[in-house]
Amino acid sequence: MKTNPFVLSPAIPDEYFCDRQTESASLIKSFKNQENVVLISPRRVGKTGLIYHCFNQPEIHDNFITVSIDILHTTSFQEFVKELGAAVFNTVAKRSEKLAKLFVTTLRSLSGSFGIDPTTYMPTFDIKLGQINMPEYTLDEIFSYLEKADKPCIVAIDEFQQITKYQEKNIEALLRGCIQKLVNTHFVFAGSERRLMNEIFFFDKRPFFQSATLLQLDSIDLQIYTAFAVKQFLLAEKSIEPEAVAWAYQTFDGTTMYVHKLLHDCYADTQTGETCDTTAMQYAAEQLIQQNAKRLQELLAYVTEQQKEVLYAIAADKYVSRITSSDFVKRHHLKSASAVQSATKRLLDLDLITEQHKSYSVSDPLLRIWIVR
């Protein structure tokens, strides 16, 4: 049975990794030069896949210890420290018995909380949130441990903008204070909420101001994506019409996750010797919309009626440059410019809409398509 080349997980084998040559070279160069990197992109265009791809290259894999965490689901600094501690333990400490024991002795604030594997008698990281009583001290100990590692460390923190939503104050200053003292450890701060990421790293009054090299990730070029898709189908003695790839790309705004999902499903449904056309691609899109309808419906459960009206108006226009203009307000029968402004702020906070170059759009193209329908 042949492997489906349109891999849906972030860990994509090199032979199935599409393009990103320029971005990969830039990221690897930053790693080798011991730079911190801020990686900003819309959600679902492949920033996590890019990080994994670069981590897996021999020049990085053989010479660095790489750690990756996603903090989108975290709601407190305490959770952040727990996720980081678990990732460091599983990635670094498990490399050897010596490193495992060093981890336990270095994290003195949690020394009484580690479990023991009954088979190997090695420590296990089964720390509960309530056991992290002083997260700032535990964080400092984790960084101290990374500094003692036998190779330089690279820590990738996905959805880094989440730290701005914690109830605790001064988290940015605390993190920046710890990080700027490190020599053996460098970071990738990846985020998909551009407004928040730009505020963290490019506002001169914020602690992380200009502390990392910027790398922005946009959609893969349509021609490159089409050539990749056509090649993968041909290798399996199938074919796909370039127009079908273009339809998927344009319908979903070039969002890698959705285009890749459609190609994945169409590849599976196209038999040897057959051709995938636009009709088949449209059928796969319908299936995708139906599969996600309930999730998208639940996404709007806590959005007020007034906020929904603004969201639906933005979805209808696709891109809105003058969101408080009388034309936009009247055309969509909205309450007032001030009401639109208030709803827009909340929708931005919820990441349901995004702003780029003073133009507003629905963050998730699948949500936009579902709303319009």
Coordinates of N, CA and C in Angstrom, one line a residue, residues 112-315:
G112 N 10.5 16.8 45.5 CA 9.7 15.7 46.1 C 8.5 15.3 45.3
S113 N 8.3 15.8 44.1 CA 7.1 15.5 43.3 C 7.3 14.5 42.2
F114 N 8.6 14.1 41.9 CA 8.9 13.2 40.8 C 8.4 11.8 41.1
G115 N 7.9 11.1 40.1 CA 7.6 9.7 40.3 C 8.8 8.8 39.9
I116 N 8.7 7.5 40.1 CA 9.7 6.6 39.8 C 9.1 5.5 39.0
D117 N 9.7 5.2 37.8 CA 9.3 4.1 37.0 C 9.6 2.7 37.7
P118 N 8.6 1.9 38.0 CA 8.9 0.7 38.8 C 9.8 -0.3 38.1
T119 N 9.9 -0.2 36.8 CA 10.6 -1.2 36.0 C 12.1 -0.7 35.9
T120 N 12.3 0.6 35.5 CA 13.7 1.1 35.3 C 14.2 1.8 36.5
Y121 N 13.4 2.1 37.5 CA 13.8 2.9 38.6 C 14.3 4.3 38.3
M122 N 13.9 4.7 37.1 CA 14.2 6.1 36.6 C 13.1 7.1 37.0
P123 N 13.4 8.3 37.2 CA 12.4 9.3 37.5 C 11.5 9.5 36.3
T124 N 10.2 9.8 36.7 CA 9.2 10.2 35.6 C 8.6 11.5 36.0
F125 N 8.3 12.3 34.9 CA 7.7 13.6 35.1 C 6.2 13.5 35.1
D126 N 5.6 13.3 36.3 CA 4.2 13.2 36.4 C 3.7 14.3 37.4
I127 N 4.3 15.5 37.2 CA 4.0 16.6 38.1 C 2.6 17.1 37.8
K128 N 1.8 17.4 38.9 CA 0.5 18.0 38.8 C 0.6 19.6 38.9
L129 N -0.4 20.3 38.4 CA -0.3 21.7 38.4 C -0.2 22.3 39.8
G130 N -0.9 21.7 40.8 CA -0.9 22.1 42.2 C 0.5 22.0 42.8
Q131 N 1.4 21.2 42.3 CA 2.7 20.9 42.9 C 3.7 22.0 42.4
I132 N 3.3 22.8 41.4 CA 4.2 23.9 41.0 C 3.7 25.2 41.8
N133 N 4.2 25.3 43.0 CA 3.8 26.4 43.8 C 4.5 27.7 43.5
M134 N 5.7 27.7 43.0 CA 6.5 28.9 42.7 C 7.0 28.7 41.2
P135 N 6.1 29.0 40.2 CA 6.4 28.8 38.8 C 7.6 29.5 38.3
E136 N 7.8 30.8 38.9 CA 9.0 31.6 38.4 C 10.3 30.9 38.8
Y137 N 10.3 30.2 40.0 CA 11.5 29.5 40.4 C 11.7 28.2 39.6
T138 N 10.6 27.5 39.4 CA 10.7 26.3 38.6 C 11.2 26.6 37.2
L139 N 10.7 27.7 36.6 CA 11.1 28.1 35.2 C 12.6 28.4 35.2
D140 N 13.1 29.1 36.2 CA 14.5 29.4 36.3 C 15.3 28.2 36.4
E141 N 14.8 27.2 37.1 CA 15.5 25.9 37.3 C 15.5 25.1 35.9
I142 N 14.4 25.2 35.2 CA 14.4 24.5 33.9 C 15.4 25.1 32.9
F143 N 15.5 26.4 32.9 CA 16.4 27.1 32.0 C 17.9 26.8 32.5
S144 N 18.1 26.7 33.8 CA 19.4 26.4 34.3 C 19.8 25.0 33.9
Y145 N 18.8 24.1 33.9 CA 19.1 22.7 33.4 C 19.5 22.7 31.9
L146 N 18.8 23.4 31.1 CA 19.1 23.5 29.7 C 20.5 24.1 29.4
E147 N 20.9 25.0 30.3 CA 22.2 25.6 30.1 C 23.3 24.5 30.4
K148 N 23.0 23.5 31.2 CA 23.9 22.4 31.5 C 23.9 21.3 30.5
A149 N 23.0 21.3 29.5 CA 22.9 20.2 28.5 C 24.2 20.1 27.7
D150 N 24.4 18.9 27.2 CA 25.7 18.6 26.5 C 25.7 19.1 25.1
K151 N 24.6 19.7 24.6 CA 24.6 20.4 23.3 C 23.8 21.7 23.4
P152 N 24.0 22.6 22.5 CA 23.1 23.8 22.5 C 21.7 23.4 22.3
C153 N 20.8 24.1 22.9 CA 19.3 23.8 22.9 C 18.5 24.9 22.1
I154 N 17.5 24.4 21.4 CA 16.6 25.3 20.7 C 15.2 24.9 21.2
V155 N 14.5 25.9 21.8 CA 13.2 25.7 22.3 C 12.2 26.4 21.4
A156 N 11.3 25.7 20.8 CA 10.2 26.3 20.0 C 8.9 26.4 20.8
I157 N 8.4 27.6 20.9 CA 7.1 27.8 21.7 C 6.1 28.2 20.7
D158 N 5.2 27.4 20.4 CA 4.1 27.6 19.4 C 2.9 28.4 20.1
E159 N 2.3 29.3 19.3 CA 1.2 30.2 19.8 C 1.7 31.0 21.0
F160 N 2.9 31.6 20.9 CA 3.5 32.3 22.0 C 2.6 33.5 22.5
Q161 N 1.8 34.0 21.6 CA 0.9 35.2 22.0 C 0.0 34.8 23.2
Q162 N -0.2 33.5 23.5 CA -1.1 33.1 24.5 C -0.7 33.6 25.9
I163 N 0.6 33.9 26.0 CA 1.1 34.4 27.4 C 0.5 35.8 27.7
T164 N 0.0 36.5 26.7 CA -0.6 37.8 27.0 C -2.0 37.7 27.6
K165 N -2.6 36.4 27.5 CA -3.9 36.2 28.0 C -4.0 35.6 29.4
Y166 N -2.8 35.3 30.0 CA -2.7 34.8 31.3 C -3.2 35.9 32.3
Q167 N -3.8 35.4 33.4 CA -4.2 36.4 34.4 C -3.0 37.0 35.2
E168 N -1.9 36.3 35.3 CA -0.8 36.8 36.0 C -0.2 38.0 35.2
K169 N 0.3 39.0 35.9 CA 0.9 40.2 35.3 C 2.4 40.0 35.1
N170 N 2.9 40.8 34.2 CA 4.4 40.9 34.0 C 5.0 39.6 33.5
I171 N 4.3 38.7 32.9 CA 4.9 37.5 32.4 C 5.9 37.7 31.3
E172 N 5.6 38.7 30.4 CA 6.6 39.0 29.4 C 7.9 39.4 30.0
A173 N 7.9 40.3 31.0 CA 9.1 40.8 31.6 C 9.8 39.7 32.3
L174 N 9.1 38.8 33.0 CA 9.7 37.7 33.7 C 10.4 36.8 32.7
L175 N 9.7 36.4 31.7 CA 10.3 35.5 30.7 C 11.5 36.2 30.0
R176 N 11.4 37.4 29.6 CA 12.5 38.1 29.0 C 13.7 38.2 29.9
G177 N 13.5 38.4 31.2 CA 14.5 38.5 32.1 C 15.3 37.2 32.3
C178 N 14.6 36.1 32.2 CA 15.2 34.8 32.3 C 16.0 34.5 31.0
I179 N 15.3 34.7 29.9 CA 15.9 34.3 28.6 C 17.1 35.1 28.2
Q180 N 17.2 36.4 28.5 CA 18.3 37.2 28.1 C 19.6 36.8 28.8
K181 N 19.5 36.0 29.8 CA 20.7 35.5 30.5 C 21.3 34.2 30.0
L182 N 20.5 33.5 29.1 CA 20.9 32.2 28.6 C 21.9 32.3 27.5
V183 N 22.8 31.3 27.5 CA 23.9 31.3 26.5 C 23.8 30.0 25.6
N184 N 23.4 28.9 26.3 CA 23.3 27.6 25.6 C 21.9 27.3 25.0
T185 N 21.0 28.2 25.3 CA 19.6 28.0 24.9 C 19.0 29.2 24.1
H186 N 18.4 28.9 22.9 CA 17.8 29.9 22.1 C 16.4 29.5 21.7
F187 N 15.6 30.4 21.2 CA 14.1 30.2 21.1 C 13.6 30.5 19.7
V188 N 12.5 29.8 19.4 CA 11.6 30.2 18.3 C 10.3 30.6 18.9
F189 N 9.9 31.8 18.8 CA 8.6 32.3 19.3 C 7.6 32.3 18.1
A190 N 6.8 31.3 18.0 CA 5.9 31.2 16.9 C 4.5 31.6 17.3
G191 N 3.8 32.4 16.4 CA 2.5 32.8 16.7 C 1.6 33.1 15.5
S192 N 0.3 32.9 15.7 CA -0.6 33.1 14.5 C -1.5 34.4 14.7
E193 N -1.5 35.0 15.8 CA -2.3 36.2 16.0 C -1.3 37.4 15.8
R194 N -1.3 37.9 14.5 CA -0.3 38.8 14.1 C -0.3 40.1 15.0
R195 N -1.5 40.6 15.3 CA -1.6 41.8 16.1 C -0.9 41.7 17.4
L196 N -1.2 40.6 18.1 CA -0.6 40.4 19.4 C 0.9 40.1 19.3
M197 N 1.4 39.3 18.3 CA 2.8 39.0 18.1 C 3.6 40.3 17.8
N198 N 3.0 41.1 17.0 CA 3.6 42.4 16.6 C 3.7 43.3 17.9
E199 N 2.7 43.3 18.7 CA 2.7 44.1 19.9 C 3.8 43.6 20.9
I200 N 3.9 42.3 21.0 CA 4.9 41.8 21.9 C 6.4 42.1 21.5
F201 N 6.6 42.0 20.2 CA 8.0 42.0 19.7 C 8.4 43.4 19.0
F202 N 7.4 44.2 18.7 CA 7.8 45.4 17.9 C 7.2 46.7 18.5
F203 N 6.7 46.6 19.7 CA 6.3 47.9 20.4 C 7.4 48.2 21.4
D204 N 8.0 49.4 21.3 CA 9.2 49.8 22.0 C 9.1 49.8 23.5
K205 N 7.9 49.7 24.0 CA 7.7 49.7 25.5 C 7.5 48.3 26.1
R206 N 7.5 47.3 25.2 CA 7.4 45.9 25.7 C 8.7 45.2 25.9
P207 N 8.8 44.3 26.9 CA 10.1 43.7 27.2 C 10.8 42.9 26.1
F208 N 10.0 42.3 25.2 CA 10.6 41.5 24.1 C 11.0 42.4 22.9
F209 N 10.9 43.7 23.0 CA 11.1 44.6 21.8 C 12.4 44.3 21.1
Q210 N 12.3 43.9 19.8 CA 13.5 43.7 19.0 C 14.5 42.7 19.6
S211 N 14.0 41.7 20.2 CA 14.8 40.7 20.9 C 15.0 39.4 20.0
A212 N 14.4 39.4 18.8 CA 14.4 38.2 18.0 C 14.4 38.6 16.5
T213 N 15.0 37.7 15.7 CA 15.0 37.9 14.3 C 13.6 37.5 13.7
L214 N 13.0 38.4 12.9 CA 11.7 38.2 12.4 C 11.7 37.3 11.1
L215 N 10.8 36.3 11.1 CA 10.5 35.5 9.9 C 9.0 35.4 9.7
Q216 N 8.5 35.9 8.6 CA 7.1 35.9 8.4 C 6.8 34.8 7.3
L217 N 5.7 34.0 7.6 CA 5.4 32.9 6.7 C 4.0 33.2 6.1
D218 N 4.0 33.1 4.8 CA 2.8 33.3 4.0 C 2.4 32.0 3.3
S219 N 1.3 32.0 2.5 CA 0.9 30.8 1.8 C 2.0 30.4 0.8
I220 N 2.0 29.1 0.5 CA 2.9 28.6 -0.5 C 2.4 29.1 -1.9
D221 N 3.3 29.4 -2.8 CA 2.8 29.9 -4.1 C 2.0 28.8 -4.8
L222 N 1.0 29.3 -5.5 CA 0.0 28.4 -6.2 C 0.8 27.5 -7.2
Q223 N 1.6 28.1 -8.0 CA 2.3 27.3 -9.1 C 3.2 26.2 -8.4
I224 N 3.9 26.5 -7.4 CA 4.7 25.5 -6.7 C 3.9 24.4 -6.1
Y225 N 2.7 24.8 -5.5 CA 1.8 23.8 -4.9 C 1.2 22.9 -6.0
T226 N 0.9 23.5 -7.1 CA 0.3 22.7 -8.2 C 1.3 21.7 -8.7
A227 N 2.5 22.2 -9.0 CA 3.5 21.3 -9.5 C 3.8 20.1 -8.5
F228 N 3.8 20.4 -7.2 CA 4.0 19.4 -6.2 C 2.9 18.4 -6.2
A229 N 1.6 18.9 -6.3 CA 0.5 18.0 -6.3 C 0.4 17.1 -7.5
V230 N 0.7 17.7 -8.7 CA 0.7 16.9 -10.0 C 1.7 15.8 -9.9
K231 N 2.9 16.2 -9.4 CA 4.0 15.2 -9.3 C 3.6 14.0 -8.4
Q232 N 3.0 14.3 -7.3 CA 2.7 13.2 -6.3 C 1.6 12.3 -6.9
F233 N 0.7 12.8 -7.6 CA -0.3 12.0 -8.2 C 0.3 11.1 -9.3
L234 N 1.2 11.7 -10.1 CA 1.8 11.0 -11.2 C 2.7 9.8 -10.7
L235 N 3.4 10.0 -9.6 CA 4.2 9.0 -9.0 C 3.4 7.8 -8.6
A236 N 2.1 8.0 -8.4 CA 1.2 6.9 -8.0 C 0.3 6.4 -9.2
E237 N 0.8 6.9 -10.4 CA 0.1 6.5 -11.7 C -1.4 7.0 -11.6
K238 N -1.5 8.2 -11.0 CA -2.8 8.9 -11.1 C -2.6 10.3 -11.7
S239 N -3.6 11.1 -11.8 CA -3.4 12.4 -12.3 C -4.4 13.4 -11.6
I240 N -4.1 14.6 -11.6 CA -5.0 15.7 -11.1 C -4.9 16.9 -12.0
E241 N -6.0 17.4 -12.3 CA -6.1 18.6 -13.1 C -5.6 19.8 -12.4
P242 N -4.7 20.6 -13.0 CA -4.2 21.9 -12.3 C -5.3 22.8 -11.8
E243 N -6.4 22.8 -12.6 CA -7.6 23.6 -12.3 C -8.2 23.2 -10.9
A244 N -8.1 21.9 -10.6 CA -8.7 21.4 -9.4 C -7.9 21.9 -8.2
V245 N -6.5 21.9 -8.4 CA -5.7 22.4 -7.3 C -5.9 23.9 -7.1
A246 N -6.0 24.6 -8.2 CA -6.3 26.1 -8.2 C -7.6 26.4 -7.5
W247 N -8.6 25.6 -7.8 CA -9.9 25.8 -7.1 C -9.8 25.7 -5.6
A248 N -9.2 24.6 -5.2 CA -9.0 24.4 -3.7 C -8.2 25.5 -3.1
Y249 N -7.1 25.9 -3.8 CA -6.2 27.0 -3.3 C -7.0 28.3 -3.1
Q250 N -7.7 28.7 -4.2 CA -8.4 30.0 -4.2 C -9.6 30.0 -3.2
T251 N -10.3 28.8 -3.1 CA -11.5 28.7 -2.3 C -11.1 28.9 -0.8
F252 N -10.0 28.3 -0.4 CA -9.5 28.3 1.0 C -8.3 29.2 1.2
D253 N -8.2 30.3 0.3 CA -7.2 31.3 0.5 C -5.8 30.8 0.7
G254 N -5.5 29.7 0.0 CA -4.1 29.2 0.1 C -3.7 28.7 1.4
T255 N -4.7 28.4 2.3 CA -4.4 27.9 3.7 C -3.9 26.4 3.6
T256 N -2.7 26.2 3.9 CA -2.0 24.9 3.7 C -2.8 23.7 4.3
M257 N -3.3 23.9 5.5 CA -3.9 22.8 6.1 C -5.2 22.3 5.4
Y258 N -6.0 23.2 4.9 CA -7.2 22.9 4.2 C -6.9 22.4 2.8
V259 N -6.0 23.0 2.1 CA -5.7 22.6 0.7 C -5.0 21.2 0.8
H260 N -4.2 21.0 1.8 CA -3.5 19.7 1.9 C -4.5 18.6 2.3
K261 N -5.5 18.9 3.1 CA -6.6 18.0 3.5 C -7.4 17.6 2.3
L262 N -7.7 18.5 1.4 CA -8.5 18.2 0.2 C -7.7 17.3 -0.7
L263 N -6.4 17.7 -0.9 CA -5.5 16.8 -1.8 C -5.4 15.4 -1.2
H264 N -5.2 15.4 0.2 CA -5.1 14.1 0.9 C -6.3 13.2 0.6
D265 N -7.5 13.8 0.7 CA -8.8 13.0 0.5 C -9.0 12.6 -1.0
C266 N -8.6 13.6 -1.9 CA -8.8 13.3 -3.3 C -7.8 12.3 -3.8
Y267 N -6.6 12.3 -3.2 CA -5.6 11.3 -3.6 C -6.1 9.9 -3.2
A268 N -6.7 9.8 -2.0 CA -7.2 8.5 -1.5 C -8.4 8.0 -2.4
D269 N -9.2 9.0 -2.9 CA -10.4 8.6 -3.6 C -10.1 8.4 -5.1
T270 N -9.0 8.8 -5.6 CA -8.6 8.6 -7.0 C -7.9 7.3 -7.2
Q271 N -8.5 6.5 -8.0 CA -7.9 5.2 -8.3 C -6.8 5.2 -9.3
T272 N -5.9 4.2 -9.3 CA -4.8 4.2 -10.3 C -5.4 4.3 -11.7
G273 N -4.8 5.2 -12.5 CA -5.2 5.4 -13.9 C -6.3 6.5 -14.0
E274 N -6.9 6.9 -12.9 CA -8.0 7.9 -12.9 C -7.4 9.3 -12.8
T275 N -8.3 10.3 -13.0 CA -8.0 11.7 -12.9 C -8.9 12.4 -11.9
C276 N -8.3 13.2 -11.0 CA -9.1 14.0 -10.1 C -9.3 15.4 -10.8
D277 N -10.6 15.7 -10.9 CA -11.0 17.0 -11.5 C -11.6 17.9 -10.5
T278 N -12.0 19.1 -10.9 CA -12.6 20.1 -10.0 C -13.8 19.6 -9.3
T279 N -14.6 18.8 -10.0 CA -15.9 18.3 -9.4 C -15.5 17.4 -8.2
A280 N -14.5 16.6 -8.3 CA -14.1 15.7 -7.2 C -13.5 16.6 -6.1
M281 N -12.8 17.6 -6.4 CA -12.3 18.5 -5.4 C -13.4 19.2 -4.6
Q282 N -14.4 19.6 -5.4 CA -15.6 20.3 -4.8 C -16.3 19.3 -3.8
Y283 N -16.4 18.1 -4.2 CA -17.1 17.1 -3.4 C -16.3 16.9 -2.1
A284 N -15.0 16.9 -2.2 CA -14.1 16.7 -1.0 C -14.3 17.9 -0.1
A285 N -14.5 19.1 -0.7 CA -14.7 20.3 0.1 C -16.0 20.3 0.9
E286 N -17.0 19.8 0.2 CA -18.4 19.7 0.8 C -18.3 18.7 2.0
Q287 N -17.5 17.6 1.9 CA -17.4 16.7 3.0 C -16.6 17.4 4.1
L288 N -15.6 18.1 3.8 CA -14.9 18.8 4.9 C -15.8 19.8 5.6
I289 N -16.6 20.6 4.9 CA -17.5 21.5 5.6 C -18.5 20.8 6.5
Q290 N -19.1 19.7 6.0 CA -20.0 19.0 6.8 C -19.4 18.3 8.0
Q291 N -18.2 17.9 7.9 CA -17.5 17.2 9.0 C -17.2 18.3 10.1
N292 N -17.0 19.5 9.8 CA -16.7 20.6 10.7 C -17.8 21.5 11.1
A293 N -19.0 21.2 10.6 CA -20.2 22.1 10.8 C -20.5 22.3 12.3
K294 N -20.5 21.2 13.0 CA -20.8 21.2 14.5 C -19.8 22.0 15.3
R295 N -18.5 21.7 14.9 CA -17.4 22.4 15.6 C -17.5 23.9 15.4
L296 N -17.8 24.3 14.2 CA -17.9 25.7 13.8 C -19.1 26.4 14.5
Q297 N -20.2 25.6 14.6 CA -21.4 26.1 15.3 C -21.1 26.4 16.8
E298 N -20.4 25.4 17.4 CA -20.0 25.6 18.8 C -19.0 26.7 19.0
L299 N -18.2 27.0 18.0 CA -17.3 28.1 18.1 C -18.0 29.5 18.3
L300 N -19.2 29.6 17.8 CA -19.9 30.9 17.9 C -20.9 30.9 19.1
A301 N -20.9 29.8 19.9 CA -21.9 29.7 21.0 C -21.8 30.8 22.0
Y302 N -20.7 31.4 22.2 CA -20.5 32.4 23.2 C -20.3 33.8 22.6
V303 N -20.6 34.0 21.3 CA -20.5 35.2 20.6 C -21.9 35.9 20.7
T304 N -21.9 37.2 21.0 CA -23.2 37.9 21.1 C -23.8 38.1 19.7
E305 N -25.1 38.4 19.7 CA -25.8 38.6 18.4 C -25.2 39.8 17.7
Q306 N -24.8 40.8 18.4 CA -24.2 42.0 17.7 C -22.9 41.6 17.1
Q307 N -22.1 40.8 17.8 CA -20.8 40.4 17.3 C -20.9 39.5 16.1
K308 N -22.0 38.6 16.2 CA -22.2 37.7 15.0 C -22.6 38.5 13.8
E309 N -23.4 39.6 14.0 CA -23.8 40.4 12.8 C -22.6 41.0 12.1
V310 N -21.6 41.5 12.9 CA -20.4 42.0 12.3 C -19.6 40.9 11.7
L311 N -19.5 39.8 12.4 CA -18.7 38.7 11.8 C -19.3 38.2 10.5
Y312 N -20.6 38.1 10.4 CA -21.3 37.7 9.2 C -21.1 38.7 8.1
A313 N -21.1 40.0 8.4 CA -20.9 41.0 7.4 C -19.5 41.0 6.8
I314 N -18.5 40.7 7.7 CA -17.1 40.6 7.2 C -17.0 39.4 6.4
A315 N -17.6 38.2 6.8 CA -17.6 37.0 6.0 C -18.2 37.2 4.6

